[in-house]
Short mmCIF file of C-alpha atoms (C1' of nucleotides) in Angstrom, two decimals:
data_model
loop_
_atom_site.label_atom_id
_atom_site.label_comp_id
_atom_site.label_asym_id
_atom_site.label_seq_id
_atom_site.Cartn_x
_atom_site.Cartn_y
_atom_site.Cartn_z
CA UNK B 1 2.97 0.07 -37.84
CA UNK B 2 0.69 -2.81 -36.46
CA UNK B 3 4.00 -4.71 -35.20
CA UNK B 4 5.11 -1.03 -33.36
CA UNK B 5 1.43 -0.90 -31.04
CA UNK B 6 2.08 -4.59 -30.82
CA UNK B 7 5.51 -3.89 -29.58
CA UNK B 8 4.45 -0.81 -27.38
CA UNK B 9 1.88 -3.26 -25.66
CA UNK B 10 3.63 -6.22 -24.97
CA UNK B 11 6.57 -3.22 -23.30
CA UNK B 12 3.49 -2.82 -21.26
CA UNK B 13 2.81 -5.81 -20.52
CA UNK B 14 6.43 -6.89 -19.71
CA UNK B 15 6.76 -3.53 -17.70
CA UNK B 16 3.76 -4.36 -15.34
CA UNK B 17 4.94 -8.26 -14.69
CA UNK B 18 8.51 -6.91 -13.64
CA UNK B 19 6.43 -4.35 -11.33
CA UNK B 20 4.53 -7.57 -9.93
CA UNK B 21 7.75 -9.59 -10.05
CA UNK B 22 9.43 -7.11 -7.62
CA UNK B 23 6.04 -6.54 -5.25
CA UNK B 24 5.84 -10.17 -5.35
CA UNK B 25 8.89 -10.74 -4.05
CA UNK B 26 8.89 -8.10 -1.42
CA UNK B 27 5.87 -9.40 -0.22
CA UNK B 28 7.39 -12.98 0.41
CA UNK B 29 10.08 -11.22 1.96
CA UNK B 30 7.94 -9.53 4.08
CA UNK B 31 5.70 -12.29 5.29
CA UNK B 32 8.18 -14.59 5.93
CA UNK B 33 11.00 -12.46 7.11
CA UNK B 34 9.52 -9.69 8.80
CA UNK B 35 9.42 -5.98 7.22
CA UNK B 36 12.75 -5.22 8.52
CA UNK B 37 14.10 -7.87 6.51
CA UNK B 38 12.64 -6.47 3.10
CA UNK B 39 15.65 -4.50 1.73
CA UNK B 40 16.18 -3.86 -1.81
CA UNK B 41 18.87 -6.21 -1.94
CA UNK B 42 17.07 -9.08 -1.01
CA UNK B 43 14.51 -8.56 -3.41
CA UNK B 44 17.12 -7.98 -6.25
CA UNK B 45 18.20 -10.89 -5.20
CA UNK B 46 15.21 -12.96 -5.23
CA UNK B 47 14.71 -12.48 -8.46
CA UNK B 48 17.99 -12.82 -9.16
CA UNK B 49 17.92 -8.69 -10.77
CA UNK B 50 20.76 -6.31 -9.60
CA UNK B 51 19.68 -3.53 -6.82
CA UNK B 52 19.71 -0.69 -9.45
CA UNK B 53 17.05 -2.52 -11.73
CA UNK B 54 14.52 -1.77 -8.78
CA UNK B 55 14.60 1.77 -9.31
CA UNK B 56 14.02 1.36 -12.90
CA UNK B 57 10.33 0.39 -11.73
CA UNK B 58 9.84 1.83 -8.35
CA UNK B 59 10.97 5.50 -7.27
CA UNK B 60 12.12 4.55 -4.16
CA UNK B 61 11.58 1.95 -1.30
CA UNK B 62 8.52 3.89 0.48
CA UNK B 63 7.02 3.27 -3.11
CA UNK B 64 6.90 -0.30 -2.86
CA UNK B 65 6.02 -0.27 1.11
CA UNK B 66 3.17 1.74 0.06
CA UNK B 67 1.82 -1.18 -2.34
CA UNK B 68 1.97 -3.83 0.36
CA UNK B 69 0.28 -1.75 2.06
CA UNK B 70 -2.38 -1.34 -0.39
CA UNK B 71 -2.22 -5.46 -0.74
CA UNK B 72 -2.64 -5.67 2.71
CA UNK B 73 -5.63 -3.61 2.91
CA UNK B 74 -7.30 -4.96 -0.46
CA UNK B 75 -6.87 -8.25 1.54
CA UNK B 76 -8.69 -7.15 4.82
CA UNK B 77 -11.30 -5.32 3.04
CA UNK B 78 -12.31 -8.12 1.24
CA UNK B 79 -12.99 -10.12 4.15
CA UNK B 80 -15.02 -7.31 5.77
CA UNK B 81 -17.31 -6.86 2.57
CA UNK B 82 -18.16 -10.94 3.09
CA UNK B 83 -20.19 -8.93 6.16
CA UNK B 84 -22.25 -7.24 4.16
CA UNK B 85 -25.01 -9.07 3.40
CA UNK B 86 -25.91 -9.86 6.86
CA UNK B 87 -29.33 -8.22 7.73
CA UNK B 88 -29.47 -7.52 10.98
CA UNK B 89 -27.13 -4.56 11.52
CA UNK B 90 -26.20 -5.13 15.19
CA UNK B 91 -25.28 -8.75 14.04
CA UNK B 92 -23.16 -7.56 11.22
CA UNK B 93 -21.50 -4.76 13.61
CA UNK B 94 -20.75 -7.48 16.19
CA UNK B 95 -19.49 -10.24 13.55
CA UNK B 96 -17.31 -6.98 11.66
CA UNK B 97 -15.84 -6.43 15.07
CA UNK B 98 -14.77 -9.95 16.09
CA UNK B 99 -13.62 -10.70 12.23
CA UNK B 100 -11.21 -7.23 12.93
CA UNK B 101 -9.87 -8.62 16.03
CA UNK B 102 -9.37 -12.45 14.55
CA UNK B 103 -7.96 -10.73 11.16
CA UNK B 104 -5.60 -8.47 13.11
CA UNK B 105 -4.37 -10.85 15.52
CA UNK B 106 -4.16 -14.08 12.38
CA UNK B 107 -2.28 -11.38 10.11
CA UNK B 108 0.17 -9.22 12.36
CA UNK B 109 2.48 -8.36 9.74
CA UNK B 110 -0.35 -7.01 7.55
CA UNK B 111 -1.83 -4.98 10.69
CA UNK B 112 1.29 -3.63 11.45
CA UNK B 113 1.95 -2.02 7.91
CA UNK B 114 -1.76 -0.60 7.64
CA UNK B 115 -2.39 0.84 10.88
CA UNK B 116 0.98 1.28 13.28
CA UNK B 117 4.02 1.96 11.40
CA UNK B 118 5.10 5.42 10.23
CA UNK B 119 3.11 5.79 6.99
CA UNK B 120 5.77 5.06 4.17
CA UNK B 121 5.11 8.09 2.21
CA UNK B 122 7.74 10.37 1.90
CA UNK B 123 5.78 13.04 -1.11
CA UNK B 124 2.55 11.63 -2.64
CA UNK B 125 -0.08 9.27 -1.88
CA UNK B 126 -1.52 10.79 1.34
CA UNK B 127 -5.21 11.58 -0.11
CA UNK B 128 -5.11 7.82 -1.67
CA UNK B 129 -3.33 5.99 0.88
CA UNK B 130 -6.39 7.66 3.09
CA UNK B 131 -9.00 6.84 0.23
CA UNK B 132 -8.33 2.79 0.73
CA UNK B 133 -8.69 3.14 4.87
CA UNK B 134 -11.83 5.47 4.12
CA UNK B 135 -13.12 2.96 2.39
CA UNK B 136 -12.95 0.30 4.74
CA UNK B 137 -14.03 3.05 7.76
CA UNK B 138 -17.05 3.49 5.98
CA UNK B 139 -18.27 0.15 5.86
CA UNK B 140 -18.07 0.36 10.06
CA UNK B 141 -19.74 3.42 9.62
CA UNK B 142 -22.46 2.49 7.10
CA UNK B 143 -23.07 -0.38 10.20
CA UNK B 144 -23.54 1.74 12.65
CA UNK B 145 -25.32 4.16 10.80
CA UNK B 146 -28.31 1.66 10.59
CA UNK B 147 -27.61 0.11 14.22
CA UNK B 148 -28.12 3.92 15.60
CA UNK B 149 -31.84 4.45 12.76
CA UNK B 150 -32.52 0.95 14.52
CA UNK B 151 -32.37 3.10 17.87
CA UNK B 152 -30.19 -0.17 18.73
CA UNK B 153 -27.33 1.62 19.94
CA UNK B 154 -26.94 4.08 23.13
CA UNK B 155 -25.07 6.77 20.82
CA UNK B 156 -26.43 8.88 18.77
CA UNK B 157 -23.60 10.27 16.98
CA UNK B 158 -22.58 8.23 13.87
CA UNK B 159 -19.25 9.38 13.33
CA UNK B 160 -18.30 9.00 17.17
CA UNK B 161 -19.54 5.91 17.65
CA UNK B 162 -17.75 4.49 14.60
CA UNK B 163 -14.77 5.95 15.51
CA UNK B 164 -14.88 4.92 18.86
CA UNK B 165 -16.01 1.09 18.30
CA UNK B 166 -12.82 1.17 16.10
CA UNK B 167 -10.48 3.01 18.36
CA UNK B 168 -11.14 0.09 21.03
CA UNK B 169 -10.59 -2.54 18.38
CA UNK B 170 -7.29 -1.41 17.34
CA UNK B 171 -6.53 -0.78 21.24
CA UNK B 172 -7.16 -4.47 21.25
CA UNK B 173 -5.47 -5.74 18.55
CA UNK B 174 -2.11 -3.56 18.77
CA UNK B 175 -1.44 -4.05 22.10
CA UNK B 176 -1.33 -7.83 21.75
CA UNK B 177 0.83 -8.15 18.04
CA UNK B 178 3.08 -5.29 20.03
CA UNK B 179 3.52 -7.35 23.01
CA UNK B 180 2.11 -5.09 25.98
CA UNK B 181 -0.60 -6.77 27.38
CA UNK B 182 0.23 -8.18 30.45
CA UNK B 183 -1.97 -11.20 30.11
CA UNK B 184 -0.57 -14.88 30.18
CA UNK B 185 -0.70 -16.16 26.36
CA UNK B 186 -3.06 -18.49 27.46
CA UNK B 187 -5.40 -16.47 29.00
CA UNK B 188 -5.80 -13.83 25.56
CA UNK B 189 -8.27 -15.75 23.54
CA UNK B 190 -11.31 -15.59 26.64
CA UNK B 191 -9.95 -11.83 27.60
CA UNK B 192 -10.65 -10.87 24.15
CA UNK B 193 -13.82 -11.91 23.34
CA UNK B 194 -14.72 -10.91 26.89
CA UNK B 195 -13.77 -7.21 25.83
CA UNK B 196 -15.56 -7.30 22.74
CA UNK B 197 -19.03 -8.50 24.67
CA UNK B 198 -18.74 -6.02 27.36
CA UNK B 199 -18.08 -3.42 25.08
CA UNK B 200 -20.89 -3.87 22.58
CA UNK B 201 -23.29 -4.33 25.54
CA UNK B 202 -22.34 -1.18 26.94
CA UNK B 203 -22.90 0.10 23.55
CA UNK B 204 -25.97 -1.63 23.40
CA UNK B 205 -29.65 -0.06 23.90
CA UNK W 1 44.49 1.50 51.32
CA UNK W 2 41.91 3.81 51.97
CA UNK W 3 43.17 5.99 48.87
CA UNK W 4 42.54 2.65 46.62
CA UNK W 5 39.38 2.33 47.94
CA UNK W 6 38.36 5.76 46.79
CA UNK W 7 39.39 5.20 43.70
CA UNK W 8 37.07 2.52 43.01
CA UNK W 9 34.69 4.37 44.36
CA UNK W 10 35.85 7.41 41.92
CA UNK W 11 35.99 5.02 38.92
CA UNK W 12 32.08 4.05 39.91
CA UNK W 13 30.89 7.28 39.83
CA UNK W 14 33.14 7.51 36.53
CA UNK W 15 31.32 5.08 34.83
CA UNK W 16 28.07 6.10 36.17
CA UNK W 17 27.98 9.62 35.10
CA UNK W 18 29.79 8.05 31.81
CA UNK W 19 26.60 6.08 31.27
CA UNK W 20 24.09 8.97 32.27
CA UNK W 21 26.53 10.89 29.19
CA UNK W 22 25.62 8.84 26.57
CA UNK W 23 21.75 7.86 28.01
CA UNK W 24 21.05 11.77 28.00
CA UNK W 25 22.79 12.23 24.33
CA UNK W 26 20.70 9.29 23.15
CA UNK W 27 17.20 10.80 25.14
CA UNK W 28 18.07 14.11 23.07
CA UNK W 29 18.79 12.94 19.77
CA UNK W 30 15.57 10.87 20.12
CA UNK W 31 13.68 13.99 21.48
CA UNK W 32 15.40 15.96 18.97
CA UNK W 33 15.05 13.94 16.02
CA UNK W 34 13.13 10.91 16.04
CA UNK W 35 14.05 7.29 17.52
CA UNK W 36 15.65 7.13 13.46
CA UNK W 37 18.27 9.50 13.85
CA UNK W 38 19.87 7.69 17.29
CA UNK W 39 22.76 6.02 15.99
CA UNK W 40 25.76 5.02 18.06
CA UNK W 41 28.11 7.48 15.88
CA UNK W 42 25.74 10.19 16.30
CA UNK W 43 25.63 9.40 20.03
CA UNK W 44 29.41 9.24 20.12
CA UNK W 45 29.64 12.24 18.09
CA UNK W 46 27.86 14.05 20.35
CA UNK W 47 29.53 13.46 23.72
CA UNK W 48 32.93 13.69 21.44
CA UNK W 49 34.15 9.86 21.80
CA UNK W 50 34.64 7.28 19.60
CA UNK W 51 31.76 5.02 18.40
CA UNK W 52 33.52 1.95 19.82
CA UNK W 53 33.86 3.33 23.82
CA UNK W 54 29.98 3.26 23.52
CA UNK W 55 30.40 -0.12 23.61
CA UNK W 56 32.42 -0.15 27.09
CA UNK W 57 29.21 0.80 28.92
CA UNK W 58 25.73 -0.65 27.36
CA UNK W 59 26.03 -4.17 25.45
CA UNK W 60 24.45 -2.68 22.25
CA UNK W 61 21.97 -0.53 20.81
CA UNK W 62 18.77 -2.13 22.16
CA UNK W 63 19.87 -2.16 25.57
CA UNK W 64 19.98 1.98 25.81
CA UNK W 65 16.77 1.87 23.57
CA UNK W 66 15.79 0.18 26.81
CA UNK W 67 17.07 2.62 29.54
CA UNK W 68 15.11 5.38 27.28
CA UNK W 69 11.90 3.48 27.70
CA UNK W 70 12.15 3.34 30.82
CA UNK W 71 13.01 6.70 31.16
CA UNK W 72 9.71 7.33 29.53
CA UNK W 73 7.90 5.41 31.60
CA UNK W 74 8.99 6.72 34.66
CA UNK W 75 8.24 10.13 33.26
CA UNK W 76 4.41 8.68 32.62
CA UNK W 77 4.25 7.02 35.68
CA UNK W 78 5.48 9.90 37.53
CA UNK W 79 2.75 11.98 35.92
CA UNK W 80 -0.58 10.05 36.66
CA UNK W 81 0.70 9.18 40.10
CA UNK W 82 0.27 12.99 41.01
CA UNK W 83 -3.55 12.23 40.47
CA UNK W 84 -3.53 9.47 43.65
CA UNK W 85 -4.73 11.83 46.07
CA UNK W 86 -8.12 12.25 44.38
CA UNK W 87 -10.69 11.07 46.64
CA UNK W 88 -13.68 10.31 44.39
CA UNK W 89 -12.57 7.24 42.31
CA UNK W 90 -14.59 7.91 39.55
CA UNK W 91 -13.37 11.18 39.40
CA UNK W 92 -9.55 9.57 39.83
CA UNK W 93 -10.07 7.45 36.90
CA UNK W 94 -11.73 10.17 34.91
CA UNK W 95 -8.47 12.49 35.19
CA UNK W 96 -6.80 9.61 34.93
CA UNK W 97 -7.68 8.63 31.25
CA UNK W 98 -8.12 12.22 30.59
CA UNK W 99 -3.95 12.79 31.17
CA UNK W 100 -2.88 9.19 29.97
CA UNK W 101 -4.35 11.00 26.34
CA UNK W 102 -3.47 14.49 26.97
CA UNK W 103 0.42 12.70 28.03
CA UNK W 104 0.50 10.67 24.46
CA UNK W 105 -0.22 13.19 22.18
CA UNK W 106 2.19 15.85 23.70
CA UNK W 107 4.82 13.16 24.05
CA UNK W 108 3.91 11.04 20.60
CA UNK W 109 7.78 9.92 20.74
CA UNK W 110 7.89 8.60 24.30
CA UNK W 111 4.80 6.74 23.89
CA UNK W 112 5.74 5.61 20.34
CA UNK W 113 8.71 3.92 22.63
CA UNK W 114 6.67 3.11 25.25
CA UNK W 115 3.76 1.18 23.47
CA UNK W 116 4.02 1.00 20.18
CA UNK W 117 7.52 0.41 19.05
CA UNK W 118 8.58 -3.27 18.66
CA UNK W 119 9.79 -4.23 22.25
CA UNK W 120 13.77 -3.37 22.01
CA UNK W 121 15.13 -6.37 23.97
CA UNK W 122 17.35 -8.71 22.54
CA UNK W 123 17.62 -11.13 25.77
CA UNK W 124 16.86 -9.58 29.03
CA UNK W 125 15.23 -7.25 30.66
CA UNK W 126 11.02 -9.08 29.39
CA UNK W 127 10.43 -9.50 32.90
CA UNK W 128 11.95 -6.00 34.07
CA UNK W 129 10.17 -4.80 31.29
CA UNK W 130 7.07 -5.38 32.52
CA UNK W 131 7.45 -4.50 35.27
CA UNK W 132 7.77 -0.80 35.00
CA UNK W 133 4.77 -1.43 32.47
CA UNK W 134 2.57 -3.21 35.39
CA UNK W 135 3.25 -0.61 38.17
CA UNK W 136 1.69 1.97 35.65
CA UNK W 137 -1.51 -0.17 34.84
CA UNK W 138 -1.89 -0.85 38.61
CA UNK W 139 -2.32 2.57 39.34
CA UNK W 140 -5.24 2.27 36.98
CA UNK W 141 -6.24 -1.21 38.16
CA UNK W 142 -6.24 0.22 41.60
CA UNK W 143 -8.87 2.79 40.43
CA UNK W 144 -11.07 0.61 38.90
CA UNK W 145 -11.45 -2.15 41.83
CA UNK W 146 -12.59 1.25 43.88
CA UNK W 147 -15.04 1.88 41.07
CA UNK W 148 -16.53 -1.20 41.46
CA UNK W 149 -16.54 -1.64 45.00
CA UNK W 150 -18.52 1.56 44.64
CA UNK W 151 -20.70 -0.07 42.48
CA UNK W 152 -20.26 2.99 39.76
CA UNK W 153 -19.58 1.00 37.06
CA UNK W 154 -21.57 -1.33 34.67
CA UNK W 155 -18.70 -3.84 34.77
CA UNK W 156 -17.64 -6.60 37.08
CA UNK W 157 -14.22 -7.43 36.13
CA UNK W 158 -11.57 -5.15 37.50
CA UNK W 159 -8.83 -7.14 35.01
CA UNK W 160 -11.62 -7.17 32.11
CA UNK W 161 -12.60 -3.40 33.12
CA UNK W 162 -8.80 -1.58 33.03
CA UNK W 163 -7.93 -3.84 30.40
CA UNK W 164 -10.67 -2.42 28.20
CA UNK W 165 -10.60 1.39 29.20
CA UNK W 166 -6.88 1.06 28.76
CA UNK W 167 -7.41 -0.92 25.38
CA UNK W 168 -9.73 2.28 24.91
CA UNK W 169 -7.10 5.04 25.45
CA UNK W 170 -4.39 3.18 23.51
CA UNK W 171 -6.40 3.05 20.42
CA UNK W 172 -7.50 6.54 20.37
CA UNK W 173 -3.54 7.95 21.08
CA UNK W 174 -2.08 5.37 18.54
CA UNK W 175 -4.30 6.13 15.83
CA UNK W 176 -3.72 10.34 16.26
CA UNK W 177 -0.13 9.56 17.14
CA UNK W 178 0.22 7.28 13.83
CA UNK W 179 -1.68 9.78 11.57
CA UNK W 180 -4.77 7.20 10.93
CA UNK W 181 -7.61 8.75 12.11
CA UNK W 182 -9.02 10.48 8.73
CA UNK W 183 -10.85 13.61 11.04
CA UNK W 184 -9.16 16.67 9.96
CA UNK W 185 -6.55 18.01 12.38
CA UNK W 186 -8.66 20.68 14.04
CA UNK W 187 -11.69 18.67 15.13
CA UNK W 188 -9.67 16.05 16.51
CA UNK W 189 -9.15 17.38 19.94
CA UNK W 190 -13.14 17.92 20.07
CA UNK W 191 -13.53 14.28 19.49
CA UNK W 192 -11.08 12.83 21.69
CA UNK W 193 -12.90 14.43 24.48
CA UNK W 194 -16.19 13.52 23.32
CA UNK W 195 -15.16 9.74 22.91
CA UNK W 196 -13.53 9.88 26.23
CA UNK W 197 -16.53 11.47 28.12
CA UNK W 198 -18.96 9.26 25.89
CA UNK W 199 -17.04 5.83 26.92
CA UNK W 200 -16.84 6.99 30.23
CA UNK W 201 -20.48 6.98 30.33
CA UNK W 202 -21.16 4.36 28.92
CA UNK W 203 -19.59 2.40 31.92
CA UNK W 204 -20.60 4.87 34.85
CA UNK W 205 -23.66 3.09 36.77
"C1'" DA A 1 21.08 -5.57 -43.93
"C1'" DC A 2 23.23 -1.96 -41.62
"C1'" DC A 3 23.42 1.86 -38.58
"C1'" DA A 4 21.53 5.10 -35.09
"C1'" DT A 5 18.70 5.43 -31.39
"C1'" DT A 6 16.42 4.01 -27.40
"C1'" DA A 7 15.59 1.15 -23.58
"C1'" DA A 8 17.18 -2.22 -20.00
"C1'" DC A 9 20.41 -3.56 -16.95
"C1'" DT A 10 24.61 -3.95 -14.17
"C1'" DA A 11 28.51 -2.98 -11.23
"C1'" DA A 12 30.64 0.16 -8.58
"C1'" DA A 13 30.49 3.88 -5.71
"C1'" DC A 14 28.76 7.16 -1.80
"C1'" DG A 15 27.52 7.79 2.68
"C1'" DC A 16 25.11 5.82 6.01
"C1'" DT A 17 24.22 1.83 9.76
"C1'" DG A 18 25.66 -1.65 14.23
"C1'" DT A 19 29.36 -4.04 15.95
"C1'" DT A 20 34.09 -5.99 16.78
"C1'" DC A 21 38.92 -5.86 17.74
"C1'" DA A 22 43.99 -5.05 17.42
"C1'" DA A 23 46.63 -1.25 18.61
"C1'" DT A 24 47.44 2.74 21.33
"C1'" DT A 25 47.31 5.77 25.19
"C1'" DA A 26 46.42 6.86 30.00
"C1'" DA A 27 46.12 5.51 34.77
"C1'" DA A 28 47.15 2.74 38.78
"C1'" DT A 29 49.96 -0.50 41.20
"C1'" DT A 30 54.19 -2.46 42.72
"C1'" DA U 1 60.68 3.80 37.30
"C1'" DA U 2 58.82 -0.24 35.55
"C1'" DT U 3 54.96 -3.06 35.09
"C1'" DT U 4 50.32 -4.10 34.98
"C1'" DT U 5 45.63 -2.74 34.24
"C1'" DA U 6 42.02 0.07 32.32
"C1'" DA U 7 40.15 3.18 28.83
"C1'" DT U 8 39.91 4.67 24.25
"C1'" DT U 9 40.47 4.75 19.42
"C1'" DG U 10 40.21 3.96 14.48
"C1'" DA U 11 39.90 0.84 11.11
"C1'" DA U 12 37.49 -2.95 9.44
"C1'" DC U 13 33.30 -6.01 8.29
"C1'" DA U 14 28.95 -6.67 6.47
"C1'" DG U 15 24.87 -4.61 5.73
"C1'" DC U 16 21.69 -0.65 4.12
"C1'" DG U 17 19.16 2.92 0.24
"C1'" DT U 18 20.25 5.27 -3.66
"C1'" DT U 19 22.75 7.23 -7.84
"C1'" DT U 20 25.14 6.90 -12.05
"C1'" DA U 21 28.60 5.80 -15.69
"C1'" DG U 22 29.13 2.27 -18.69
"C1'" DT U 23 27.58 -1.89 -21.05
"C1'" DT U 24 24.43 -4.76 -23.49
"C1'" DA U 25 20.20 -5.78 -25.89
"C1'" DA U 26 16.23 -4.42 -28.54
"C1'" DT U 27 14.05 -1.34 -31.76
"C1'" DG U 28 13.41 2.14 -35.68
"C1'" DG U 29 14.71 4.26 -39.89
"C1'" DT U 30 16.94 4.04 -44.26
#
DNA sequence: ACCATTAACTAAACGCTGTTCAATTAAATT
DNA sequence: AATTTAATTGAACAGCGTTTAGTTAATGGT
């Protein structure tokens, strides 16, 4: 009987490490190949498991483009909570913003899966795949919430202003992974950071 | 002689209108159903030939992906040029932003093309590329150096002003277009006009 | 220890995809 | 009418996501 749970548990256990095998692998794939190169043949074949096997563990593709997603955005949240316990909360807006903009441009693979390709969710996940973005949102928000008490900021409405600091960000930072800007390489780095300053001193009181 | 002569002028306008077949049975599948469902065989299966005379008249797939964007674009372009005649600059560039967001959201799948997709060109066509991309953001350029020469704007910078307000308007269409912005569906036309009128005041003098 | 059951895995298949090319048909030229 | 040129096809190749029948390995009961 005490062998059987031991048995059930290390199924588990073995079940979960195959998961992470496969996610592991398709995240390789992905960041060195490119998401269009992240079939589930490839992966089988990484690690060296025929095609069908995947679908023992994953429902369908979408599935496991949703958890890279997920990894992507554990990953960028991360580095926005380091913010945090900066005091000042016009500082902490202004570092959050350039750290977007360097993390967006440093990681364009990542970017691209969390916030411009076609959601990969065919039936569930939209409330969750919203709940890991919300999360994030809401540290911008919490930010501007105490830059606006601060009477540091020219708008008054917290949910505007948070969404608009971040609409300009990703305006930013898409535009250059996609290619669009018309801006000599060269000549990106200064235009940015010019942006961001001219936009947070318009913002600015 | 002259009968040869108009039948390589025939066989021009053969080819032509050939082309402008399959271009307009690409433009509807895509308008129909999504850049994902354009596929040379449901191109071909639409204007009743074989997948491989597709071939005869555009090099490969990307290159009528590329005579669709700019198809697009000219559509855009045609659009916000109607708003030249505006006197009042401010006013110009006002409308202007106004339609570039009103345009995106009603056309999500030309703009997808236009801006967000990853640039569909194998070897040529960068330079062409931009541009039909460049004649589009000089009409906004255009509106901005008047701005300024007015003195009705808190910024300088013609390049670092359209840069920004375009930055602006690209982030707030991508994110709707792309289903990221977490505002429920209803209030989302209320604050697209309020960020736009907000921004917009933020740089008027 | 043996057998029945369950779980894990594979290989092949289905219907798609973009692209190429030998073979065929139609048109134009001589 | 015969020959050359152009246009078109259909099959093939290699890839894709996904399903499933069949095989193998691990487990449970007796």
């Amino acid at each position: 009987m005490v062998a059987v749970m031991g048995i059930a548990e290390r199924k588990v256990r073995e079940r979960e490490s195959m998961k992470a095998k496969i996610l592991n692998a398709a995240f390789k794939l992905f960041l060195d190949h490119g998401i269009e190169n992240v079939s589930i043949r490839n992966i089988a074949e990484r690690i060296e498991f025929s095609p069908g096997t995947i679908y023992l563990y994953y429902r369908d593709k979408d599935q496991i483009f949703f958890e890279l997603y997920n990894l992507a955005f554990g990953r960028f949240y991360e580095e926005q909570q380091k913010l945090q316990p900066i005091q000042d909360p016009y500082d902490r807006l202004y570092q959050g913003c350039q750290q977007y903009i360097r993390w967006g441009l440093a990681n364009p693979k990542l970017y691209d899966l969390m916030f411009i390709v076609e959601i990969p969710m065919n039936v569930i996940a939209r409330e969750e795949c919203e709940d890991i973005g919300r999360r994030s949102f809401d540290l911008l928000r919490q930010t501007v919430t105490e830059c606006i008490e601060k009477g540091k900021l020219r708008i008054k409405d917290v949910e505007l202003g948070s969404t608009m600091i971040w609409n300009m960000l990703h305006g930013i930072v898409s535009l250059i992974i996609k290619r669009r800007i018309l801006v000599p390489e060269e000549t990106v780095e200064g235009m940015v950071s010019a942006m961001l300053d001219n936009f947070l001193l318009l913002l600015k009181r």
